Tab-separated table of N, CA and C in Angstrom:
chain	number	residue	atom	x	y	z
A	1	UNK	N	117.312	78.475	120.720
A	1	UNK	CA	118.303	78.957	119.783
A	1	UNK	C	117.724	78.997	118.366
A	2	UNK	N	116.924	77.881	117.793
A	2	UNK	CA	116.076	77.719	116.572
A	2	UNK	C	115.372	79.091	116.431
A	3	UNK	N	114.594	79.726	117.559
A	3	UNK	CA	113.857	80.490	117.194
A	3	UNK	C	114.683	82.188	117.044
A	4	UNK	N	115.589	81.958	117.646
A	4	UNK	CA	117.170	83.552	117.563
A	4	UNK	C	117.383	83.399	115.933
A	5	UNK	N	117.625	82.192	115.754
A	5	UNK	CA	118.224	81.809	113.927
A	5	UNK	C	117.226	82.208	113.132
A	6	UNK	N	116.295	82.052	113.511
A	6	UNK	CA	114.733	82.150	112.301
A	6	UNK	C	114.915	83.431	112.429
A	7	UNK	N	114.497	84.490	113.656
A	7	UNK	CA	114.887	85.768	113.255
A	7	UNK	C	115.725	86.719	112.774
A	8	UNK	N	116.634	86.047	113.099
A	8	UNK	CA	118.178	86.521	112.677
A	8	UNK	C	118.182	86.390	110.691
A	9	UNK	N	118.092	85.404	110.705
A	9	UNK	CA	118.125	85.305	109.143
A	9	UNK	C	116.723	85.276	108.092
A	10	UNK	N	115.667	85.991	108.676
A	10	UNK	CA	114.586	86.249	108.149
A	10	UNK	C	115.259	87.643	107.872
A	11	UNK	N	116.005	88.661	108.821
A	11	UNK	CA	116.461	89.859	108.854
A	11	UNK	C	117.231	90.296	108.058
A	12	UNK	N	118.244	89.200	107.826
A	12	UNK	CA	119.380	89.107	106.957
A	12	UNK	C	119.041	88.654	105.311
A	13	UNK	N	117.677	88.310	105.277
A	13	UNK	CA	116.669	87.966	103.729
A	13	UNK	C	116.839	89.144	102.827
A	14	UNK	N	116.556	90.753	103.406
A	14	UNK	CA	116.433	91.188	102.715
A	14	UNK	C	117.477	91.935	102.287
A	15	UNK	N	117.694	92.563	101.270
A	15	UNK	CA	118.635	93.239	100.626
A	15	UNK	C	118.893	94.492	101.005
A	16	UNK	N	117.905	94.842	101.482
A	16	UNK	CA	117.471	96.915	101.918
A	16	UNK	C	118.742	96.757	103.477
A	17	UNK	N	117.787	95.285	103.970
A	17	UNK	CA	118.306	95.350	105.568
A	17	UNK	C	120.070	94.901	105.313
A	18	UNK	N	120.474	94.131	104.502
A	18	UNK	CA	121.873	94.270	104.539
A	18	UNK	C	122.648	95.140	104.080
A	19	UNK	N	122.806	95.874	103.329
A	19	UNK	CA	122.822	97.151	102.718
A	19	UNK	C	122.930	97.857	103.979
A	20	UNK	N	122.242	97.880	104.565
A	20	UNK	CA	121.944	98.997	106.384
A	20	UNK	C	122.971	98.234	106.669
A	21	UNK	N	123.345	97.003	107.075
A	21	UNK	CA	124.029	96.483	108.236
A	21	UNK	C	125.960	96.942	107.748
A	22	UNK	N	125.653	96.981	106.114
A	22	UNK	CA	126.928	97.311	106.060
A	22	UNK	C	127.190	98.645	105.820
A	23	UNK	N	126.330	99.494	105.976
A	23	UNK	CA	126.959	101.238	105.970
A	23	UNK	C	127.278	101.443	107.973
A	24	UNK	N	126.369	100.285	108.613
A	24	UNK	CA	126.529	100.577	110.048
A	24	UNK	C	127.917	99.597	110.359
A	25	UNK	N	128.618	98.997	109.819
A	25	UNK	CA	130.059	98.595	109.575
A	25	UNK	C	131.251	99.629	109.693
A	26	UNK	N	130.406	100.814	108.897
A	26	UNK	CA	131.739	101.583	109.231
A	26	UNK	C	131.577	102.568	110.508
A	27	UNK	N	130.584	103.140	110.708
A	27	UNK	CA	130.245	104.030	112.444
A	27	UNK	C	129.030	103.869	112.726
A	28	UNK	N	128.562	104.573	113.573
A	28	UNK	CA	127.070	104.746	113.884
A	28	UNK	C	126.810	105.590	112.882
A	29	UNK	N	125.098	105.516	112.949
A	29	UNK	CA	124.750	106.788	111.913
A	29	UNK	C	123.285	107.030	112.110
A	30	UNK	N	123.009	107.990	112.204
A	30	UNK	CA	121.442	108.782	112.090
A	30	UNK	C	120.690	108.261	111.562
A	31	UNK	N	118.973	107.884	111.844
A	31	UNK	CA	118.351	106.723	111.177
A	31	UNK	C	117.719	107.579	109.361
A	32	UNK	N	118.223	109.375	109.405
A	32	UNK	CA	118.033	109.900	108.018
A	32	UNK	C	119.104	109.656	107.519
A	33	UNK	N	120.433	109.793	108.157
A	33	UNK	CA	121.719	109.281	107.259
A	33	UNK	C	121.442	107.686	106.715
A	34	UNK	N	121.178	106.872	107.447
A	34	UNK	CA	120.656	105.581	106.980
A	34	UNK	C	119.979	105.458	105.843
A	35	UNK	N	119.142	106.463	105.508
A	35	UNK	CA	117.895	106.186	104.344
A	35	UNK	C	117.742	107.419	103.312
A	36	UNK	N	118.918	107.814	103.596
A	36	UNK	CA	119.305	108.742	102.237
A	36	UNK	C	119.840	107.834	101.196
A	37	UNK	N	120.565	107.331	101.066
A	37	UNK	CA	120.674	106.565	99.772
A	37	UNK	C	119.612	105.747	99.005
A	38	UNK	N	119.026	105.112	99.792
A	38	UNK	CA	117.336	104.289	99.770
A	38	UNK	C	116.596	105.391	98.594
A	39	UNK	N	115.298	104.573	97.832
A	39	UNK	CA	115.023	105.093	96.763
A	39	UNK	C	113.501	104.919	97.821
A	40	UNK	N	112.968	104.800	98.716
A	40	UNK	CA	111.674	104.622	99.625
A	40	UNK	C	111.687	105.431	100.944
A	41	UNK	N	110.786	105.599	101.287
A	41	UNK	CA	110.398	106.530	102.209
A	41	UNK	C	110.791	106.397	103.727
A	42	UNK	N	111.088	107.447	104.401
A	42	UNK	CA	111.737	107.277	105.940
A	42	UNK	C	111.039	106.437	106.744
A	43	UNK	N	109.747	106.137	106.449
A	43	UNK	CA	108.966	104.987	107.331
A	43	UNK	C	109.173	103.585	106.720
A	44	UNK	N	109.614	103.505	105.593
A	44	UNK	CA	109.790	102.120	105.154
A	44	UNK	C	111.361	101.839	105.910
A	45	UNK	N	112.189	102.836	106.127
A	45	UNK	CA	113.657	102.434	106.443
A	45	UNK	C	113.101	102.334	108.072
A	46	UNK	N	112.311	103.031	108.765
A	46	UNK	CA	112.451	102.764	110.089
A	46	UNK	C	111.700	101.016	110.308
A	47	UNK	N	111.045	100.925	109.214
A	47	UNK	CA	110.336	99.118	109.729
A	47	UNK	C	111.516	98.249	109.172
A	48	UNK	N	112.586	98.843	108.549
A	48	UNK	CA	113.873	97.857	108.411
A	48	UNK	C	114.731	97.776	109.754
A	49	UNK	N	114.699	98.878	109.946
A	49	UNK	CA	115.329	99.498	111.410
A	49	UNK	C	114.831	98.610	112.546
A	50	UNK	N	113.575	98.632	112.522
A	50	UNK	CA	112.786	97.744	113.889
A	50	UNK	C	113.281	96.211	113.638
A	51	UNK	N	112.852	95.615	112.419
A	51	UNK	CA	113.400	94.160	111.844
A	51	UNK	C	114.521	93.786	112.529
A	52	UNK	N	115.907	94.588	112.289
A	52	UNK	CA	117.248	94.620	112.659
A	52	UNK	C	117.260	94.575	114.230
A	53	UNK	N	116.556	95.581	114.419
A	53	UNK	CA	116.769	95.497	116.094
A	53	UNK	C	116.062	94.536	116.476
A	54	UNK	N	114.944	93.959	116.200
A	54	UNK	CA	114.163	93.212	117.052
A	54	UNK	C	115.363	91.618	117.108
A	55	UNK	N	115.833	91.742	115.544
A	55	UNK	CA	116.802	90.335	115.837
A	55	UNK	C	118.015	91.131	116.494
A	56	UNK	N	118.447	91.722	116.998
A	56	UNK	CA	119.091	92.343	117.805
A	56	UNK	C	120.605	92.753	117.262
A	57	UNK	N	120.787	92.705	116.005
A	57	UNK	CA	121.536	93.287	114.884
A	57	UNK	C	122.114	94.569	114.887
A	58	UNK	N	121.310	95.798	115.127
A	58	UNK	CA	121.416	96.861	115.532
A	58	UNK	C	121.060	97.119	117.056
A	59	UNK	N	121.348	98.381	117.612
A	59	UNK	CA	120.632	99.175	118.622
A	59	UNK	C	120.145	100.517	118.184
A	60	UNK	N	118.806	100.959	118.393
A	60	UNK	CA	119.447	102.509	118.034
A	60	UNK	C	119.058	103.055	119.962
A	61	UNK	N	119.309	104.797	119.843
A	61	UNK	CA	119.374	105.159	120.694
A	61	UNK	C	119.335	106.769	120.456
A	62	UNK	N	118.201	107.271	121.418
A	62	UNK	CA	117.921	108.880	121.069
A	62	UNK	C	119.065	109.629	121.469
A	63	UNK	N	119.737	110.728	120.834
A	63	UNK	CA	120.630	110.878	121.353
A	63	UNK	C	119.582	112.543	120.722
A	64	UNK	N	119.466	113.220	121.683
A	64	UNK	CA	118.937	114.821	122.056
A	64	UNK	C	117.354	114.410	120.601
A	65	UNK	N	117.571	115.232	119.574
A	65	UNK	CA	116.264	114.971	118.846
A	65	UNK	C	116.669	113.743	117.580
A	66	UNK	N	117.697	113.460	117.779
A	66	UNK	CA	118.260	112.299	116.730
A	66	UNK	C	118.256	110.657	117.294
A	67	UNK	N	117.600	110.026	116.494
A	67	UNK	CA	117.510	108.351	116.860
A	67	UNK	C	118.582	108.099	115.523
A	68	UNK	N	120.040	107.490	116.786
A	68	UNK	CA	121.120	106.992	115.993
A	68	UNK	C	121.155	105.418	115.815
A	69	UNK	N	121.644	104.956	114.906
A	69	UNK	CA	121.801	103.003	114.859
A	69	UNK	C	123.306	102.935	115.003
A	70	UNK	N	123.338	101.794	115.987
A	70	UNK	CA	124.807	101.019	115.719
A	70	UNK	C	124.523	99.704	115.308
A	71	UNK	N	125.661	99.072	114.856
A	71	UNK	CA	125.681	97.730	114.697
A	71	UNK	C	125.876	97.068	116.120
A	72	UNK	N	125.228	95.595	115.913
A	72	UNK	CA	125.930	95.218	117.171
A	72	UNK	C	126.106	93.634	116.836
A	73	UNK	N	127.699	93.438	116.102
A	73	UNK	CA	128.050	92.624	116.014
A	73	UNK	C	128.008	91.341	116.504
A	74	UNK	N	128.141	90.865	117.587
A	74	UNK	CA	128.033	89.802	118.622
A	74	UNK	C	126.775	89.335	118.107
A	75	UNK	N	125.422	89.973	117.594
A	75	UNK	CA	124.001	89.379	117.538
A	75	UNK	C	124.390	88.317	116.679
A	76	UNK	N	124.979	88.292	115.876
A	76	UNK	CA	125.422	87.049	114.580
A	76	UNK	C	126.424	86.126	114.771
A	77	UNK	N	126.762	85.864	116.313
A	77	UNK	CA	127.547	84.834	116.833
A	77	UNK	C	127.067	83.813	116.548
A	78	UNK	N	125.837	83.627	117.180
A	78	UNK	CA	124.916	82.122	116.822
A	78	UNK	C	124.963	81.877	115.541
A	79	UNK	N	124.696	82.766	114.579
A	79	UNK	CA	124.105	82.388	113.299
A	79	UNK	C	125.333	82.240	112.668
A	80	UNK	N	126.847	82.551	113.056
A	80	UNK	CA	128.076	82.384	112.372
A	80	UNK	C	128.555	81.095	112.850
A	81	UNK	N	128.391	80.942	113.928
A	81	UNK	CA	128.801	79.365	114.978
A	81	UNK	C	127.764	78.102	113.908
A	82	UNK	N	126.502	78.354	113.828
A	82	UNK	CA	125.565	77.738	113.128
A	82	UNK	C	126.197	77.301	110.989
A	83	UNK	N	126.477	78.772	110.698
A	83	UNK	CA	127.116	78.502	109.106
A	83	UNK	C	128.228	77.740	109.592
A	84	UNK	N	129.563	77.949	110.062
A	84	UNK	CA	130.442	77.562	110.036
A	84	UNK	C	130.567	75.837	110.269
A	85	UNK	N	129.194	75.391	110.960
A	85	UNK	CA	129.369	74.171	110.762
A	85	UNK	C	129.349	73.063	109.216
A	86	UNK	N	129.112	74.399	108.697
A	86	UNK	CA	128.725	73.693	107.155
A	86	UNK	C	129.981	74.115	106.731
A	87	UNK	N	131.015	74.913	106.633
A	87	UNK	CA	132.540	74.947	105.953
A	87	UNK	C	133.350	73.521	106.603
A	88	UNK	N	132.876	73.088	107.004
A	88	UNK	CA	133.768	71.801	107.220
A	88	UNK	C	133.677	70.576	106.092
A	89	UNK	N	132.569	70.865	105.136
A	89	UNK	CA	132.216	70.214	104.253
A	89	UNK	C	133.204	70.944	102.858
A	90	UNK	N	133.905	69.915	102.106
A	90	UNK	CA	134.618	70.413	101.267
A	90	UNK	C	134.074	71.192	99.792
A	91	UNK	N	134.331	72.419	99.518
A	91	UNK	CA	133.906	72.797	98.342
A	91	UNK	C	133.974	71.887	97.158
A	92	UNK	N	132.913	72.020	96.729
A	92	UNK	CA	133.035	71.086	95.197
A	92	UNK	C	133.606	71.838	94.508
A	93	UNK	N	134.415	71.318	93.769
A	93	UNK	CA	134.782	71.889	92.198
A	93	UNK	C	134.322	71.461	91.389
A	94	UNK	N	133.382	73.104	90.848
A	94	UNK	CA	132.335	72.307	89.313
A	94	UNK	C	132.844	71.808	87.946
A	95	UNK	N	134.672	72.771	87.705
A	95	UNK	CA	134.601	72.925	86.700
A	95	UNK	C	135.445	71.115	86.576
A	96	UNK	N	135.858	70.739	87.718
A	96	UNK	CA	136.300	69.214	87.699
A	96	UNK	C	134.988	68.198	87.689
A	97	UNK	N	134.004	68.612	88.332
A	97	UNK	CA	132.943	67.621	88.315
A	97	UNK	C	132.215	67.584	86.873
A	98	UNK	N	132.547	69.055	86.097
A	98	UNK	CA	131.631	69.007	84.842
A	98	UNK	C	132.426	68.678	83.665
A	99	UNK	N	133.909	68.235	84.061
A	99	UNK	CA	134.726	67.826	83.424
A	99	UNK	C	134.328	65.940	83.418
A	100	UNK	N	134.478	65.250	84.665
A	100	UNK	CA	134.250	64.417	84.907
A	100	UNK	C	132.892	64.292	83.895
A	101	UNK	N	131.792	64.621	84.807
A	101	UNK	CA	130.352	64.412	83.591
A	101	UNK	C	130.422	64.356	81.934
A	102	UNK	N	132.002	65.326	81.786
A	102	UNK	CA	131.728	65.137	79.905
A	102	UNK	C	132.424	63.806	79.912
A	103	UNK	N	133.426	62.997	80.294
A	103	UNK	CA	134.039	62.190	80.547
A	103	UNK	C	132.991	61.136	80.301
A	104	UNK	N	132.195	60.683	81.227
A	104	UNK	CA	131.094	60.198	81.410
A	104	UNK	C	129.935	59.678	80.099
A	105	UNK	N	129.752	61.294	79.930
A	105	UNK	CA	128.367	61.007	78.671
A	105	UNK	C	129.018	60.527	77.297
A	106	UNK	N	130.874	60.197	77.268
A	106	UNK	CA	131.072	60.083	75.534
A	106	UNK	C	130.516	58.813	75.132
């Protein structure tokens, strides 16, 4: 499972690759619809593309001369089961703790 998490969120590091994961949020889409907004070249979006899929994030799939991406939600079960063990820990409140600290230093 350690080694699903390392990939999973090495994937999720970069900014380009989340950006992708959330335009594939709303449908599938063409891997040029994907990398039209992108300011870098169609081979830099397809080694984001591979990244995603290899942690199994996306799928794509040839559909006649077009390679389409979907999301595939479920891949981030582990890694959501994994965060969520840390929301059980209560949020700090800074602006009470940095209240407290002036309290402190008079």
């Amino acid at each position: 499972m350690t080694q699903k998490l390392d990939i999973i969120f090495s994937a999720l590091a970069d900014p380009t690759r989340r950006a992708i994961l959330a335009m594939l949020l709303e449908d599938d889409m063409a891997v040029t619809d994907v990398a039209e907004p992108f300011e870098v070249s169609l081979a830099a979006i397809s080694k984001h593309l591979g990244v995603l899929t290899t942690a199994g994030l996306i799928s794509q799939e040839k559909r006649g001369r077009v390679k389409w991406c979907k999301l595939e939600p479920d891949a981030m079960r582990e890694a959501s089961v994994w965060m969520q063990a840390f929301g059980q820990m209560d949020a700090i409140d800074l602006d009470a703790f940095e209240a407290f600290l002036a309290t402190q230093l008079k």
